[in-house]
Amino acid sequence: MLALLTFMCVQPAEPNLADSAKWIKDNAIAFTTPAAGAGFDDLKGLDAIVGEARIVALGEPTHGTREAFQMKHRLLEYLVENKGFSIFSIEASMPEAYALSDYVIHGKGDPKKL
């Protein structure tokens, strides 16, 4: 089972802003902060989305935006603490990925250099 948590953009043939705004209002899960360590009360709505999934894909609207990566950090924290996830995989080149893995697992290296 897979849950996909990402920013999605769907463009209908004839855009209807009122319908789009209603869909967002009906389906959005508001959060209080993108910063990790802020608890999970505002993320409880994710339980219904993630369900029993064992793989969750996290996307972002742009590469390198601070807030997007802060929120992904917070979502990973939520997945570990509340859903029992224990494996994290990122899109990266293999040398950097192995170096990061060595830091996370063995405390070797300097993650700031990555």
GROMACS .gro file of C-alpha atoms in nm:
model
  114
    1MET     CA    1   0.000   0.000   0.000
    2LEU     CA    2   0.133   0.345  -0.092
    3ALA     CA    3   0.032   0.687   0.034
    4LEU     CA    4   0.139   0.988  -0.167
    5LEU     CA    5   0.176   1.317   0.020
    6THR     CA    6   0.274   1.580  -0.231
    7PHE     CA    7   0.171   1.908  -0.379
    8MET     CA    8  -0.042   1.831  -0.683
    9CYS     CA    9  -0.161   2.060  -0.959
   10VAL     CA   10  -0.453   1.948  -1.172
   11GLN     CA   11  -0.569   2.181  -1.444
   12PRO     CA   12  -0.923   2.119  -1.572
   13ALA     CA   13  -1.006   2.186  -1.937
   14GLU     CA   14  -1.197   2.500  -1.833
   15PRO     CA   15  -1.068   2.629  -1.499
   16ASN     CA   16  -1.338   2.707  -1.247
   17LEU     CA   17  -1.184   2.901  -0.961
   18ALA     CA   18  -1.488   2.862  -0.736
   19ASP     CA   19  -1.476   2.481  -0.771
   20SER     CA   20  -1.101   2.479  -0.713
   21ALA     CA   21  -1.132   2.694  -0.402
   22LYS     CA   22  -1.410   2.468  -0.268
   23TRP     CA   23  -1.200   2.154  -0.329
   24ILE     CA   24  -0.905   2.306  -0.143
   25LYS     CA   25  -1.129   2.418   0.146
   26ASP     CA   26  -1.286   2.071   0.169
   27ASN     CA   27  -0.960   1.872   0.145
   28ALA     CA   28  -0.677   2.084   0.284
   29ILE     CA   29  -0.516   1.993   0.613
   30ALA     CA   30  -0.405   2.313   0.783
   31PHE     CA   31  -0.083   2.305   0.982
   32THR     CA   32   0.047   2.554   1.235
   33THR     CA   33   0.417   2.547   1.147
   34PRO     CA   34   0.652   2.372   0.905
   35ALA     CA   35   0.916   2.339   1.181
   36ALA     CA   36   0.993   1.996   1.327
   37GLY     CA   37   0.955   1.948   1.701
   38ALA     CA   38   0.618   2.123   1.711
   39GLY     CA   39   0.404   1.822   1.799
   40PHE     CA   40   0.145   1.656   1.579
   41ASP     CA   41  -0.196   1.783   1.689
   42ASP     CA   42  -0.242   1.975   1.365
   43LEU     CA   43  -0.130   1.676   1.153
   44LYS     CA   44  -0.385   1.422   1.282
   45GLY     CA   45  -0.573   1.448   0.952
   46LEU     CA   46  -0.281   1.267   0.789
   47ASP     CA   47  -0.376   0.944   0.968
   48ALA     CA   48  -0.666   0.894   0.726
   49ILE     CA   49  -0.444   0.962   0.424
   50VAL     CA   50  -0.151   0.741   0.530
   51GLY     CA   51  -0.371   0.466   0.672
   52GLU     CA   52  -0.177   0.137   0.681
   53ALA     CA   53   0.063   0.234   0.399
   54ARG     CA   54   0.422   0.116   0.439
   55ILE     CA   55   0.560   0.346   0.168
   56VAL     CA   56   0.494   0.720   0.165
   57ALA     CA   57   0.629   0.947  -0.108
   58LEU     CA   58   0.688   1.312  -0.019
   59GLY     CA   59   0.715   1.563  -0.299
   60GLU     CA   60   0.775   1.935  -0.300
   61PRO     CA   61   0.665   2.226  -0.516
   62THR     CA   62   1.026   2.336  -0.581
   63HIS     CA   63   1.372   2.200  -0.511
   64GLY     CA   64   1.557   2.392  -0.242
   65THR     CA   65   1.275   2.591  -0.082
   66ARG     CA   66   1.343   2.612   0.292
   67GLU     CA   67   0.982   2.577   0.405
   68ALA     CA   68   0.919   2.273   0.185
   69PHE     CA   69   1.215   2.088   0.337
   70GLN     CA   70   1.120   2.198   0.688
   71MET     CA   71   0.773   2.053   0.633
   72LYS     CA   72   0.916   1.730   0.491
   73HIS     CA   73   1.132   1.704   0.805
   74ARG     CA   74   0.820   1.749   1.016
   75LEU     CA   75   0.627   1.492   0.810
   76LEU     CA   76   0.910   1.241   0.850
   77GLU     CA   77   0.906   1.306   1.224
   78TYR     CA   78   0.530   1.238   1.222
   79LEU     CA   79   0.571   0.917   1.018
   80VAL     CA   80   0.839   0.782   1.254
   81GLU     CA   81   0.668   0.881   1.579
   82ASN     CA   82   0.307   0.799   1.488
   83LYS     CA   83   0.315   0.543   1.208
   84GLY     CA   84   0.626   0.338   1.292
   85PHE     CA   85   0.830   0.418   0.981
   86SER     CA   86   1.201   0.338   1.010
   87ILE     CA   87   1.346   0.376   0.659
   88PHE     CA   88   1.405   0.707   0.484
   89SER     CA   89   1.514   0.741   0.124
   90ILE     CA   90   1.593   1.060  -0.065
   91GLU     CA   91   1.655   1.161  -0.424
   92ALA     CA   92   2.032   1.219  -0.428
   93SER     CA   93   2.348   1.107  -0.598
   94MET     CA   94   2.491   0.784  -0.460
   95PRO     CA   95   2.814   0.923  -0.306
   96GLU     CA   96   2.620   1.184  -0.107
   97ALA     CA   97   2.353   0.932  -0.013
   98TYR     CA   98   2.613   0.685   0.119
   99ALA     CA   99   2.790   0.963   0.310
  100LEU     CA  100   2.463   1.073   0.469
  101SER     CA  101   2.382   0.712   0.558
  102ASP     CA  102   2.721   0.675   0.730
  103TYR     CA  103   2.648   0.988   0.933
  104VAL     CA  104   2.295   0.878   1.033
  105ILE     CA  105   2.388   0.519   1.117
  106HIS     CA  106   2.745   0.551   1.247
  107GLY     CA  107   2.791   0.921   1.327
  108LYS     CA  108   3.078   0.944   1.074
  109GLY     CA  109   3.133   1.248   0.856
  110ASP     CA  110   2.999   1.601   0.845
  111PRO     CA  111   2.638   1.640   0.717
  112LYS     CA  112   2.687   2.016   0.667
  113LYS     CA  113   2.939   1.940   0.391
  114LEU     CA  114   2.676   1.737   0.208
   0.00000   0.00000   0.00000
